[in-house]
Amino acid sequence: MLRLYYSFFCIHNSILFVKLLLFFLALSYRCHQFVRVSVSYPHICALCEDYVVTPRCNANKCFICKSIFHLVCGEYSNRFGKSPCKASVDDISIVKSEESTNSSIPNAFSLLSSSILTNEQPLDSWNRTQVAHWLAVVSLGRFVALFIQLNLDGNFLSKVTRDSPHLCKVVDPFAREALEKAILTLQGKEPTPGEDLGIFAKLDNDEKILIKCDDSQLHNFQLTSFYRVVSCVVCNIPLLGFSHQGFQCKRCGSIFHRICKALDCFSKCPGVYCPTKAFSFDKSATDYETDKIPTSLVPYTSEYFGVKLEDQKLDSASKVPLFLTVCTKQIEKLATESFVTANNNPCIQPVDMAMVYQQSALTHTVQELHDTFAHSLPLPDIEQSSDHPLDIVRSAQLMKAFLRDLPVCVIPEDYYLDFCSLANITNMNDKSKSVNSFLESLPELHRLCLVHIFTHLSFVLNHQRKLRSYLLYSSSIDVKRQNSFSGSTTNVSNNLTPWLMVFRQILVRPPWHLITDIATAMDTHMRALEAIFSTVVGHIIDEPEYISQTNNSDIYSQSPDVDFQRNCMSPAQFKYG
């Protein structure tokens, strides 16, 4: 009997030894052990740091270290030993993932974990929150407010087709095409670089691509907003989104997906602009649709747009970027003069600043603004074509385009969490101290720029108060004006909330690993901006609807700009946006 027990003990230990041996062999090799999964809430890929989100089982999850990969990135990781499996620090990896999860949402990590399944998660079953997260990570964040307000969910997305009537109300052709292409990609009807395993056939046929380059042959990557449809030089698949869609080499002009940039499988940089055809891989017969889409563009250069605050020409008095001060001075001058004009002509109404900031430029107009003012200030005395006068609307469009194109936004990403923390302070004395401490911590140019913008916003609110009083007074003494201004008087508001909504889109850009805050942290951003505004300006406009008492859905419905909705929806549809 003892011999039997001894034999059993030896067999058990042998099995345990073999398991341990296999484990350590796997650990030393450090290859991921993948299982196919679907991902209904965006997760950052462990290799390329772009987001993974798909209703189909077209993503990889390592069941040892729990990391998520695109199909392409998972294959690349195991082939070339990039971002290897770290089974021994599994628990640490999970903790780090939880720390990097959206900071504004309670229990966000458990929500994201439950969104990874080994079976498909049909698009038509996605709720509007999942859709909003998806919009944020595919560079369509400026559609989030509209989608949430109209309660558009996965069922809506699943019904969109090419030239779909569901999107016909989107006026801007580029915005419509970008949204349609992104939806079709999510449906699986358009290719995506994360699932294009054919790239490895190209690598096998051209191994020299992976040869190390010296510094003069390296690409100079810069995250870029493209104002036309472009494709990636590596995979020839179009980039998705409306802004900051991908990277461009500022030497040769080549364009890259985030994924393809991380794969290091591209040609050396020639150091000068290289036309599309010189860089493209051989295309198959099925690529005819993307064959005419450029994979490189002449790198854009400007003295103002896309230039860091530290490199801008500054106003000698305020030490704020000269381009910004020229825009705000012109806006304020024209708004003030409009009262004089209205007094002299009873048929004319003074400028309504809500209408000024609602009129976002279409994409082709933004491109024209960039070209026209790349190297010149928008001064009122410069020669302008009759088709594009430098009026108050155009000045506002220029100001927003300038701020939106800053490589490091006015509230830098490194200070984003400190900014969000201002939303949680309720005591007024503590709030003032915290805001002042936050402002002092910012780089000087960013602090001065932020104060300048809020001072301009204070002017806008005061102008709206004067406009409302003017219209009420004019209507009371003049019957003709009463009839013509009756609707205008009730629509003029100096409520702070919608104005902070406009500037929130310009001033606040979450860091990439928290980009879904665009969809989920609206209330946090608004309360933090309100805290800064009240401290900088010294007062809050007294309105029945106080901003700190509003929730996300209220904020979305109050936004006047919406910096995109007026643009994208027809007049008949705008009442919903």
mmCIF file of C-alpha atoms in Angstrom, residues 416-548:
data_model
loop_
_atom_site.group_PDB
_atom_site.id
_atom_site.type_symbol
_atom_site.label_atom_id
_atom_site.label_comp_id
_atom_site.label_asym_id
_atom_site.label_seq_id
_atom_site.Cartn_x
_atom_site.Cartn_y
_atom_site.Cartn_z
ATOM 1 C CA TYR A 416 -5.746 67.465 -17.367
ATOM 2 C CA LEU A 417 -6.351 65.515 -14.141
ATOM 3 C CA ASP A 418 -5.569 68.601 -12.046
ATOM 4 C CA PHE A 419 -8.085 70.488 -14.169
ATOM 5 C CA CYS A 420 -10.767 67.827 -13.600
ATOM 6 C CA SER A 421 -10.178 67.891 -9.843
ATOM 7 C CA LEU A 422 -11.460 71.489 -9.755
ATOM 8 C CA ALA A 423 -14.949 70.157 -10.494
ATOM 9 C CA ASN A 424 -15.192 68.394 -7.127
ATOM 10 C CA ILE A 425 -14.561 71.412 -4.884
ATOM 11 C CA THR A 426 -17.758 72.853 -3.411
ATOM 12 C CA ASN A 427 -16.472 75.311 -0.808
ATOM 13 C CA MET A 428 -16.063 78.717 -2.460
ATOM 14 C CA ASN A 429 -12.893 79.675 -0.556
ATOM 15 C CA ASP A 430 -11.269 76.326 -1.281
ATOM 16 C CA LYS A 431 -12.358 76.573 -4.909
ATOM 17 C CA SER A 432 -10.741 79.981 -5.364
ATOM 18 C CA LYS A 433 -7.488 78.799 -3.772
ATOM 19 C CA SER A 434 -7.440 75.624 -5.863
ATOM 20 C CA VAL A 435 -8.109 77.490 -9.112
ATOM 21 C CA ASN A 436 -5.377 80.030 -8.389
ATOM 22 C CA SER A 437 -2.991 77.206 -7.534
ATOM 23 C CA PHE A 438 -3.920 75.439 -10.770
ATOM 24 C CA LEU A 439 -3.408 78.598 -12.832
ATOM 25 C CA GLU A 440 -0.031 79.236 -11.204
ATOM 26 C CA SER A 441 1.059 75.698 -12.066
ATOM 27 C CA LEU A 442 0.368 76.172 -15.788
ATOM 28 C CA PRO A 443 3.145 77.293 -18.138
ATOM 29 C CA GLU A 444 3.035 81.094 -18.299
ATOM 30 C CA LEU A 445 1.860 81.384 -21.904
ATOM 31 C CA HIS A 446 -0.909 78.855 -21.348
ATOM 32 C CA ARG A 447 -2.072 80.692 -18.229
ATOM 33 C CA LEU A 448 -2.092 84.086 -19.967
ATOM 34 C CA CYS A 449 -3.898 82.617 -22.962
ATOM 35 C CA LEU A 450 -6.568 81.000 -20.765
ATOM 36 C CA VAL A 451 -7.158 84.241 -18.855
ATOM 37 C CA HIS A 452 -7.394 86.167 -22.145
ATOM 38 C CA ILE A 453 -10.021 83.769 -23.515
ATOM 39 C CA PHE A 454 -12.156 83.961 -20.380
ATOM 40 C CA THR A 455 -11.877 87.750 -20.392
ATOM 41 C CA HIS A 456 -13.174 87.666 -23.965
ATOM 42 C CA LEU A 457 -15.977 85.330 -22.854
ATOM 43 C CA SER A 458 -16.894 87.842 -20.143
ATOM 44 C CA PHE A 459 -17.202 90.492 -22.878
ATOM 45 C CA VAL A 460 -19.456 88.156 -24.875
ATOM 46 C CA LEU A 461 -21.780 87.599 -21.907
ATOM 47 C CA ASN A 462 -21.955 91.323 -21.146
ATOM 48 C CA HIS A 463 -22.683 92.008 -24.827
ATOM 49 C CA GLN A 464 -25.556 89.522 -24.729
ATOM 50 C CA ARG A 465 -26.980 91.204 -21.634
ATOM 51 C CA LYS A 466 -26.846 94.580 -23.390
ATOM 52 C CA LEU A 467 -28.428 93.089 -26.502
ATOM 53 C CA ARG A 468 -31.331 91.673 -24.525
ATOM 54 C CA SER A 469 -31.915 95.035 -22.805
ATOM 55 C CA TYR A 470 -31.647 96.855 -26.135
ATOM 56 C CA LEU A 471 -34.229 94.613 -27.800
ATOM 57 C CA LEU A 472 -36.640 94.877 -24.884
ATOM 58 C CA TYR A 473 -36.326 98.672 -24.809
ATOM 59 C CA SER A 474 -36.633 99.036 -28.596
ATOM 60 C CA SER A 475 -39.725 96.836 -28.683
ATOM 61 C CA SER A 476 -41.385 98.819 -25.907
ATOM 62 C CA ILE A 477 -41.086 102.199 -27.677
ATOM 63 C CA ASP A 478 -41.436 101.220 -31.315
ATOM 64 C CA VAL A 479 -44.280 99.066 -32.652
ATOM 65 C CA LYS A 480 -42.396 98.221 -35.856
ATOM 66 C CA ARG A 481 -39.384 97.039 -33.905
ATOM 67 C CA GLN A 482 -41.648 95.138 -31.547
ATOM 68 C CA ASN A 483 -42.967 93.113 -34.478
ATOM 69 C CA SER A 484 -39.545 92.497 -36.046
ATOM 70 C CA PHE A 485 -37.683 91.733 -32.794
ATOM 71 C CA SER A 486 -40.404 89.836 -30.917
ATOM 72 C CA GLY A 487 -38.800 86.454 -31.499
ATOM 73 C CA SER A 488 -35.241 87.709 -31.084
ATOM 74 C CA THR A 489 -35.772 89.088 -27.582
ATOM 75 C CA THR A 490 -36.794 85.782 -26.046
ATOM 76 C CA ASN A 491 -33.988 83.871 -27.766
ATOM 77 C CA VAL A 492 -31.137 86.076 -26.487
ATOM 78 C CA SER A 493 -29.534 84.588 -23.389
ATOM 79 C CA ASN A 494 -26.449 85.397 -21.358
ATOM 80 C CA ASN A 495 -26.523 82.032 -19.594
ATOM 81 C CA LEU A 496 -22.946 80.863 -19.053
ATOM 82 C CA THR A 497 -23.518 77.152 -19.707
ATOM 83 C CA PRO A 498 -23.791 77.099 -23.530
ATOM 84 C CA TRP A 499 -20.795 79.388 -23.899
ATOM 85 C CA LEU A 500 -18.593 77.167 -21.769
ATOM 86 C CA MET A 501 -19.833 74.305 -23.940
ATOM 87 C CA VAL A 502 -18.466 76.099 -27.005
ATOM 88 C CA PHE A 503 -15.075 76.777 -25.466
ATOM 89 C CA ARG A 504 -14.861 73.383 -23.802
ATOM 90 C CA GLN A 505 -14.383 71.814 -27.228
ATOM 91 C CA ILE A 506 -11.440 74.147 -27.850
ATOM 92 C CA LEU A 507 -9.732 74.405 -24.461
ATOM 93 C CA VAL A 508 -10.029 70.842 -23.147
ATOM 94 C CA ARG A 509 -8.390 67.905 -24.903
ATOM 95 C CA PRO A 510 -8.030 64.807 -22.686
ATOM 96 C CA PRO A 511 -4.817 62.787 -23.023
ATOM 97 C CA TRP A 512 -5.114 59.919 -25.481
ATOM 98 C CA HIS A 513 -5.542 57.186 -22.860
ATOM 99 C CA LEU A 514 -8.503 59.167 -21.442
ATOM 100 C CA ILE A 515 -9.950 60.380 -24.737
ATOM 101 C CA THR A 516 -13.328 58.772 -23.978
ATOM 102 C CA ASP A 517 -13.779 61.527 -21.387
ATOM 103 C CA ILE A 518 -15.076 63.503 -24.372
ATOM 104 C CA ALA A 519 -18.144 61.280 -24.174
ATOM 105 C CA THR A 520 -18.387 60.719 -20.426
ATOM 106 C CA ALA A 521 -16.892 63.652 -18.525
ATOM 107 C CA MET A 522 -18.967 66.537 -19.859
ATOM 108 C CA ASP A 523 -20.293 67.524 -16.429
ATOM 109 C CA THR A 524 -16.800 67.365 -14.904
ATOM 110 C CA HIS A 525 -15.326 69.575 -17.615
ATOM 111 C CA MET A 526 -18.124 72.108 -17.379
ATOM 112 C CA ARG A 527 -17.926 72.449 -13.585
ATOM 113 C CA ALA A 528 -14.139 72.834 -13.772
ATOM 114 C CA LEU A 529 -14.423 75.523 -16.467
ATOM 115 C CA GLU A 530 -17.083 77.304 -14.426
ATOM 116 C CA ALA A 531 -14.741 77.312 -11.411
ATOM 117 C CA ILE A 532 -11.933 78.856 -13.467
ATOM 118 C CA PHE A 533 -14.246 81.413 -15.082
ATOM 119 C CA SER A 534 -15.721 82.545 -11.746
ATOM 120 C CA THR A 535 -12.231 83.001 -10.310
ATOM 121 C CA VAL A 536 -10.716 84.745 -13.345
ATOM 122 C CA VAL A 537 -13.633 87.053 -14.111
ATOM 123 C CA GLY A 538 -14.750 87.493 -10.511
ATOM 124 C CA HIS A 539 -18.430 86.773 -10.951
ATOM 125 C CA ILE A 540 -20.941 84.455 -12.583
ATOM 126 C CA ILE A 541 -23.783 85.779 -14.682
ATOM 127 C CA ASP A 542 -26.884 85.447 -12.547
ATOM 128 C CA GLU A 543 -29.196 83.058 -14.363
ATOM 129 C CA PRO A 544 -31.957 80.723 -13.117
ATOM 130 C CA GLU A 545 -30.133 77.691 -14.536
ATOM 131 C CA TYR A 546 -26.887 77.543 -12.590
ATOM 132 C CA ILE A 547 -24.294 75.460 -14.345
ATOM 133 C CA SER A 548 -23.319 73.294 -11.377
#
